[in-house]
mmCIF file of C-alpha atoms in Angstrom:
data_model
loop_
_atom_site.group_PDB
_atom_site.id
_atom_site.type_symbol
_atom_site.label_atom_id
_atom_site.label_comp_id
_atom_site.label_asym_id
_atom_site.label_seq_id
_atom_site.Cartn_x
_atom_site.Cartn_y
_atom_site.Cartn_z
ATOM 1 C CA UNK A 936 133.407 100.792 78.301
ATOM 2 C CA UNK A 937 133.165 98.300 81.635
ATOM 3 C CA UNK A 938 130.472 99.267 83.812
ATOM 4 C CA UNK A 939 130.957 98.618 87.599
ATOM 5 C CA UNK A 940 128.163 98.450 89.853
ATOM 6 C CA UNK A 941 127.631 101.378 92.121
ATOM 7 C CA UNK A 942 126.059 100.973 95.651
ATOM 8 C CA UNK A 943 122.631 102.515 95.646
ATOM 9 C CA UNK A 944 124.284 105.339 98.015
ATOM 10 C CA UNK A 945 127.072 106.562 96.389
ATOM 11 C CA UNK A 946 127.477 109.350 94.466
ATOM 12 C CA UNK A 947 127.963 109.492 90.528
ATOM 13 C CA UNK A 948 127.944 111.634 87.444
ATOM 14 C CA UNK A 949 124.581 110.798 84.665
ATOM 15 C CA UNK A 950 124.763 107.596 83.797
ATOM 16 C CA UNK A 951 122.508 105.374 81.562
ATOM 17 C CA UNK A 952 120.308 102.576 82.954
ATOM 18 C CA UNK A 953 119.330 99.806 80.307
ATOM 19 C CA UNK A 954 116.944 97.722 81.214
ATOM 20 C CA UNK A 955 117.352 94.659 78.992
ATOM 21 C CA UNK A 956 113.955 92.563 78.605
ATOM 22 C CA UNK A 957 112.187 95.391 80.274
ATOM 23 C CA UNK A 958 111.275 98.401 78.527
ATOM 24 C CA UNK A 959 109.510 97.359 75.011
ATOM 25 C CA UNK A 960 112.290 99.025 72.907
ATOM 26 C CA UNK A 961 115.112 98.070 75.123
ATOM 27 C CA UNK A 962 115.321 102.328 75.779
ATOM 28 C CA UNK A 963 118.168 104.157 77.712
ATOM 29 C CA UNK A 964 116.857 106.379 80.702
ATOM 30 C CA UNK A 965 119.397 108.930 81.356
ATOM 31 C CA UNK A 966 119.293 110.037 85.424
ATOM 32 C CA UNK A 967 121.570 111.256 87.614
ATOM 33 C CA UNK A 968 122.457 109.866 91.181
ATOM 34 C CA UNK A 969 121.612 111.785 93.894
ATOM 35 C CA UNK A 970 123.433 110.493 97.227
ATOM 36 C CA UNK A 971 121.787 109.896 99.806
ATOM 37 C CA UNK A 972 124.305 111.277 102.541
ATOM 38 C CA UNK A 973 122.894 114.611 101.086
ATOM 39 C CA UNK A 974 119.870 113.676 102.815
ATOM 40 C CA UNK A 975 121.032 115.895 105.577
ATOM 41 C CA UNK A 976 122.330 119.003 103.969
ATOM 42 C CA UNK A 977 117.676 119.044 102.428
ATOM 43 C CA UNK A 978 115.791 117.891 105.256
ATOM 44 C CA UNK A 979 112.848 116.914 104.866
ATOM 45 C CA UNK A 980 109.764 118.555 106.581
ATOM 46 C CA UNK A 981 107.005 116.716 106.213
ATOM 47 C CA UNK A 982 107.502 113.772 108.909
ATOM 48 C CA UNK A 983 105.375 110.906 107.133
ATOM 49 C CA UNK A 984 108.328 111.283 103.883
ATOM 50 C CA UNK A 985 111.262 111.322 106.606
ATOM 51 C CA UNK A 986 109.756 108.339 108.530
ATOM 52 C CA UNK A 987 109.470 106.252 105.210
ATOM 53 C CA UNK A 988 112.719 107.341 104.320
ATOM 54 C CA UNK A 989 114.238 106.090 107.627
ATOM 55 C CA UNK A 990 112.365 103.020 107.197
ATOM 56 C CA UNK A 991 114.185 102.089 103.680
ATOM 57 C CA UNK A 992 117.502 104.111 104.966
ATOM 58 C CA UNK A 993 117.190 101.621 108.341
ATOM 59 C CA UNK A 994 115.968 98.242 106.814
ATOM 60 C CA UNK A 995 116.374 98.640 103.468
ATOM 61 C CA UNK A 996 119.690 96.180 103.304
ATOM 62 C CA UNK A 997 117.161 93.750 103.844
ATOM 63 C CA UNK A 998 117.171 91.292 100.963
ATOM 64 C CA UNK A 999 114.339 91.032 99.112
ATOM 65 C CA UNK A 1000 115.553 88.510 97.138
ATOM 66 C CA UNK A 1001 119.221 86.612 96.612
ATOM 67 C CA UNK A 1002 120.382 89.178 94.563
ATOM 68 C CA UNK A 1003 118.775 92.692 95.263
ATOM 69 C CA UNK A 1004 117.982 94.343 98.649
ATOM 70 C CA UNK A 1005 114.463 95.691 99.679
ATOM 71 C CA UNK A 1006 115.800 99.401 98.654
ATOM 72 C CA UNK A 1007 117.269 98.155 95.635
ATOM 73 C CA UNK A 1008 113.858 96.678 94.840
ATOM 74 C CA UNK A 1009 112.059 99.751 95.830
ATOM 75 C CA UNK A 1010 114.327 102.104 93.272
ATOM 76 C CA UNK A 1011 114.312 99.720 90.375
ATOM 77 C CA UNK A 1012 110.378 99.398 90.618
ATOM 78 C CA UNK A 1013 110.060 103.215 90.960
ATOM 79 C CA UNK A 1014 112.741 104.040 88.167
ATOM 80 C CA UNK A 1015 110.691 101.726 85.370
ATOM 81 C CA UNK A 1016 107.184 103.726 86.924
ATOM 82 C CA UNK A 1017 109.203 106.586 85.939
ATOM 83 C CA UNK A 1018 110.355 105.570 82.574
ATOM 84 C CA UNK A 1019 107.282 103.823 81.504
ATOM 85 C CA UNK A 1020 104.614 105.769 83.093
ATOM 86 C CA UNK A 1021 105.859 109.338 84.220
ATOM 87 C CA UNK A 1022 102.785 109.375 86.596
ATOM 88 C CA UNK A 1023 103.731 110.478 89.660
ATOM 89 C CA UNK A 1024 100.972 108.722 92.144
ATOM 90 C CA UNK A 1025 102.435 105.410 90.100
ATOM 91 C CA UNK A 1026 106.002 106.641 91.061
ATOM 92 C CA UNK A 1027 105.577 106.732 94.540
ATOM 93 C CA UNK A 1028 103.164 103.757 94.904
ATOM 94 C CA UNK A 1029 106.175 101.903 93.224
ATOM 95 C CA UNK A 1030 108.945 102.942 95.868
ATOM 96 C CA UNK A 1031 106.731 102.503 98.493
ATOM 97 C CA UNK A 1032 104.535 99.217 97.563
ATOM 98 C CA UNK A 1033 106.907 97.200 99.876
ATOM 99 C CA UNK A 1034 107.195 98.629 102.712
ATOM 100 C CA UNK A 1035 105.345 96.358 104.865
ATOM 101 C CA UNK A 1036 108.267 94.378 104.555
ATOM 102 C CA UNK A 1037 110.195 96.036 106.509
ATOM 103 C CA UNK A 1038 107.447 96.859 108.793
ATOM 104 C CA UNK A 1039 106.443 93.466 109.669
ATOM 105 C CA UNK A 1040 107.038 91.395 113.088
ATOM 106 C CA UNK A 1041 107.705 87.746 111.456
ATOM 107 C CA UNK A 1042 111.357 88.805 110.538
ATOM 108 C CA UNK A 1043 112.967 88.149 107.061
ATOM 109 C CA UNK A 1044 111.888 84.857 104.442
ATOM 110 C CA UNK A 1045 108.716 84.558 106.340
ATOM 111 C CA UNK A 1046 107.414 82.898 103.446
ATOM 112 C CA UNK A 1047 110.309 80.276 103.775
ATOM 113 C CA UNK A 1048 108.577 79.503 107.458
ATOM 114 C CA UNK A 1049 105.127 79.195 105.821
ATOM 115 C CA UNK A 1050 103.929 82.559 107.070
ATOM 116 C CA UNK A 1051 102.058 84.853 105.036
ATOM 117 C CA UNK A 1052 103.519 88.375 106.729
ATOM 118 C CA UNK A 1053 100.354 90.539 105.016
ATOM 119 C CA UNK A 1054 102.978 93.238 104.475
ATOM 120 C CA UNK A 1055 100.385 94.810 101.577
ATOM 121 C CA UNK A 1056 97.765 95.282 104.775
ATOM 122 C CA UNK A 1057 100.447 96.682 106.683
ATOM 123 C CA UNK A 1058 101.674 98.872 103.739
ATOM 124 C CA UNK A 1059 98.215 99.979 102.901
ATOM 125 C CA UNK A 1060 97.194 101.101 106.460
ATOM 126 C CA UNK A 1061 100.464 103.606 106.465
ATOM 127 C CA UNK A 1062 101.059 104.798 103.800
ATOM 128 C CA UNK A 1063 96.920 105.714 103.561
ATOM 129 C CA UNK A 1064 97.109 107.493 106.588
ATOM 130 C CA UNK A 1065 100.098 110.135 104.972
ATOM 131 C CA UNK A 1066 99.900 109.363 101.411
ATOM 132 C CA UNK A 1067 96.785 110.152 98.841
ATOM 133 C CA UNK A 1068 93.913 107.144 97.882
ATOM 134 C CA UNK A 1069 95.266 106.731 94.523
ATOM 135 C CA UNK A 1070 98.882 105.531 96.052
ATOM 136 C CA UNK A 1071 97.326 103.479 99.239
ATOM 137 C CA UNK A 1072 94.890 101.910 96.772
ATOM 138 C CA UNK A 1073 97.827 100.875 94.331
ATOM 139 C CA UNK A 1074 99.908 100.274 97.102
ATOM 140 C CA UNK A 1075 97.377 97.725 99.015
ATOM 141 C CA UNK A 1076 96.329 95.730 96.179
ATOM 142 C CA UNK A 1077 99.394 94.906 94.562
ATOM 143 C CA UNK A 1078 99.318 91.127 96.180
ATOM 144 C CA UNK A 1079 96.036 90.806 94.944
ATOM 145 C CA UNK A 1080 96.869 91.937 91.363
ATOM 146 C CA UNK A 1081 99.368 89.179 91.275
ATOM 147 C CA UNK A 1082 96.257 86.703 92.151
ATOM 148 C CA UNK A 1083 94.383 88.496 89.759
ATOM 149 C CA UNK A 1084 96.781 88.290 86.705
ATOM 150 C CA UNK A 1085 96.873 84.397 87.533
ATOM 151 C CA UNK A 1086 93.693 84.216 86.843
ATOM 152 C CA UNK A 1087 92.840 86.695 84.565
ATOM 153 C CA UNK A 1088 96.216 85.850 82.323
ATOM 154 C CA UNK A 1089 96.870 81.885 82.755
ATOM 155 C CA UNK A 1090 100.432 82.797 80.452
ATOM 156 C CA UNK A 1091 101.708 85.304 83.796
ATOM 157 C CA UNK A 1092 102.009 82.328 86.276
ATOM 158 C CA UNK A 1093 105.018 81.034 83.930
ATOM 159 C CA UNK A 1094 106.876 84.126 84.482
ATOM 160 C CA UNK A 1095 106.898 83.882 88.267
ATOM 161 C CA UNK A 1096 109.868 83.216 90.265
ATOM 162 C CA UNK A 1097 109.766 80.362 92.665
ATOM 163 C CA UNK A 1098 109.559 82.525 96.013
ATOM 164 C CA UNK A 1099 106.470 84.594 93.773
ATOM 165 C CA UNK A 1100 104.783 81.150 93.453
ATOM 166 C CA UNK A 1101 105.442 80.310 96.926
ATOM 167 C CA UNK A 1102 103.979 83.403 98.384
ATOM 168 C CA UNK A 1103 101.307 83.104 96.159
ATOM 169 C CA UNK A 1104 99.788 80.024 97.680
ATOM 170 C CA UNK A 1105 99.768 81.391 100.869
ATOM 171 C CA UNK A 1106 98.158 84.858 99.743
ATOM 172 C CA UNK A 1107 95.213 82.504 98.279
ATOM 173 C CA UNK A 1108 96.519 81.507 94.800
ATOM 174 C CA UNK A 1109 94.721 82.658 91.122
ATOM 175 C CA UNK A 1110 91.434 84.576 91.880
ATOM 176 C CA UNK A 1111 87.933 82.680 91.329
ATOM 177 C CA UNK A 1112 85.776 84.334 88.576
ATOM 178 C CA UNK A 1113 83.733 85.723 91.420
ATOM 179 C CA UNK A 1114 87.244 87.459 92.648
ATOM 180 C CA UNK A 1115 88.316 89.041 89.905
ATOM 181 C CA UNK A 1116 85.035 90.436 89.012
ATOM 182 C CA UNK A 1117 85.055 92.001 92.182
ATOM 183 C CA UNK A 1118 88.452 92.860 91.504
ATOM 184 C CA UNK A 1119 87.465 94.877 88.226
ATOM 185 C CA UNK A 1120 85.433 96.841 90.697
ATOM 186 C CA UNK A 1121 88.070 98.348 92.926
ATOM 187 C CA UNK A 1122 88.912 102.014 93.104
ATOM 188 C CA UNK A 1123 92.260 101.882 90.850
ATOM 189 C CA UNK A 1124 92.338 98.229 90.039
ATOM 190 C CA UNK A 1125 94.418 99.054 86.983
ATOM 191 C CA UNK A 1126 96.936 101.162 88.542
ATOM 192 C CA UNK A 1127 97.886 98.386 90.852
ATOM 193 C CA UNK A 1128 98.065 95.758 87.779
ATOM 194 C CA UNK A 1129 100.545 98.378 86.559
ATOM 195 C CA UNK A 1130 102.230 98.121 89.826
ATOM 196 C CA UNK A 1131 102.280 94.579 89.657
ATOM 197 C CA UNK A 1132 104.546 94.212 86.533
ATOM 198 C CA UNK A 1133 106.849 96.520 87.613
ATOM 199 C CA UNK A 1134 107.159 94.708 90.635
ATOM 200 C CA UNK A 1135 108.204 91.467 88.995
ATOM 201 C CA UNK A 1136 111.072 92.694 86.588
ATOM 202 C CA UNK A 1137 112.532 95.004 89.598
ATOM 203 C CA UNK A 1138 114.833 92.344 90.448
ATOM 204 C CA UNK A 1139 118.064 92.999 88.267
ATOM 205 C CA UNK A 1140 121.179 92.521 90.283
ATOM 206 C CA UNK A 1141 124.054 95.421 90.080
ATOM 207 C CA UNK A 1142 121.750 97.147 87.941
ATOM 208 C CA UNK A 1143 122.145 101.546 88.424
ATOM 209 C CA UNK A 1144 119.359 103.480 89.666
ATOM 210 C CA UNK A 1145 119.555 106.743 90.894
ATOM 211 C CA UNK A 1146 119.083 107.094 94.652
ATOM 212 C CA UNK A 1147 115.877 107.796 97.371
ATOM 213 C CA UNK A 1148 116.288 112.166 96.430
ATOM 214 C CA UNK A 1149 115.990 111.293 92.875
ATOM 215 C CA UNK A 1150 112.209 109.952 93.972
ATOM 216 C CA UNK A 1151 111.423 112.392 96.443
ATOM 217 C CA UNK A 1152 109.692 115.150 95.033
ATOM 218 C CA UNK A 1153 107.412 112.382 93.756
ATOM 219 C CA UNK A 1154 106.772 111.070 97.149
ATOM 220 C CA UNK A 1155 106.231 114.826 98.224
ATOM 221 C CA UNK A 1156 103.819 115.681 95.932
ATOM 222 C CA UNK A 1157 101.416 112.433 96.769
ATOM 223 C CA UNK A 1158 101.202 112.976 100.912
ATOM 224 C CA UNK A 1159 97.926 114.297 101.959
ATOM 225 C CA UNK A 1160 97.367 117.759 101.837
#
């Protein structure tokens, strides 16, 4: 049967995401879409969670790159957290990793311009004022990982794309040994390598995820108490 791409809003039956050259069996991750006009009929009380969700809802048609939007981005990273984790801190660390983007004052393809927009700084700082350590921790250093996994993994740098290699030389290119030691000694250092890899295969075009309510209990259950 013909699948047609859905809009990361609309509504839909379960339907079965494959994510080819991502999952290490090639799996099928059954979900079901949850629109997000429906957003309205189960508000949302904590304000933090309805702010970030008004960020992505507002922004998120940003692109992120030439074939998937920042929100698209966001819910293909948090759907493989989901399917390849199920750890719900890693969940919404994924969704919200890049917000900073959309955050930022330099406007979109700041890296085009040569200007490093430090959207995991601006990320961090938010989302670890609402959101628990584990999350903000994942959440700030998931630039760095990329620097880290340069260095640390001299095979990763072939996989980037060439806007991931461009960024990377401004962010400071492939860690020195002295950097990635101190790396090793962050406060969940692996969680954001996890974050990381997700990161760089969320970029399928017209793939199907299920929508922003599908990830929301997640992002619930991570805000400070």
């Amino acid at each position: 049967m013909a699948s047609t791409k859905r809009h990361p809003f609309d509504t839909g039956p379960i339907y079965l995401n494959r994510w080819r050259n991502s999952t290490p069996s090639g799996s099928f991750v059954a979900v079901r879409r949850v629109p997000h006009a429906n957003l309205k009929d189960s508000p949302v009380t904590d304000q933090p969670l309805a702010d970030a969700i008004d960020i992505f809802l507002d922004q998120g048609q940003r692109p992120y790159t030439e074939v998937v939007s920042q929100l698209e981005h966001a819910l293909q990273c948090a759907l493989l957290a989901e399917a390849e984790s199920g750890d719900g801190d890693l969940i919404a660390a994924a969704f919200l990793h890049d917000i900073g983007h959309m955050m930022q004052k330099h406007g979109q393809s700041a890296a085009d311009r040569g200007i490093d927009d430090k959207h995991e700084d601006i990320a961090r700082g938010w989302v670890g004022r609402y959101f628990n350590d584990r999350v903000a921790e994942a959440v700030g250093q998931h630039v760095a990982a990329k620097r880290y996994l340069c260095a640390a993994r001299p095979e990763y740098f072939d996989t980037l794309s060439p806007a991931s290699v461009k960024s990377l030389e401004l962010q400071g290119g492939p860690m020195s040994a002295d950097e990635v030691q101190a790396f090793e000694s962050r406060p969940h250092w692996e969680d954001a390598v996890k974050l990381r890899e997700w990161d760089d295969r969320a970029k399928t075009a017209g793939l199907d995820t299920p929508g922003i309510d599908h990830f929301k209990p997640y992002l619930e259950a991570a805000l400070r108490g």
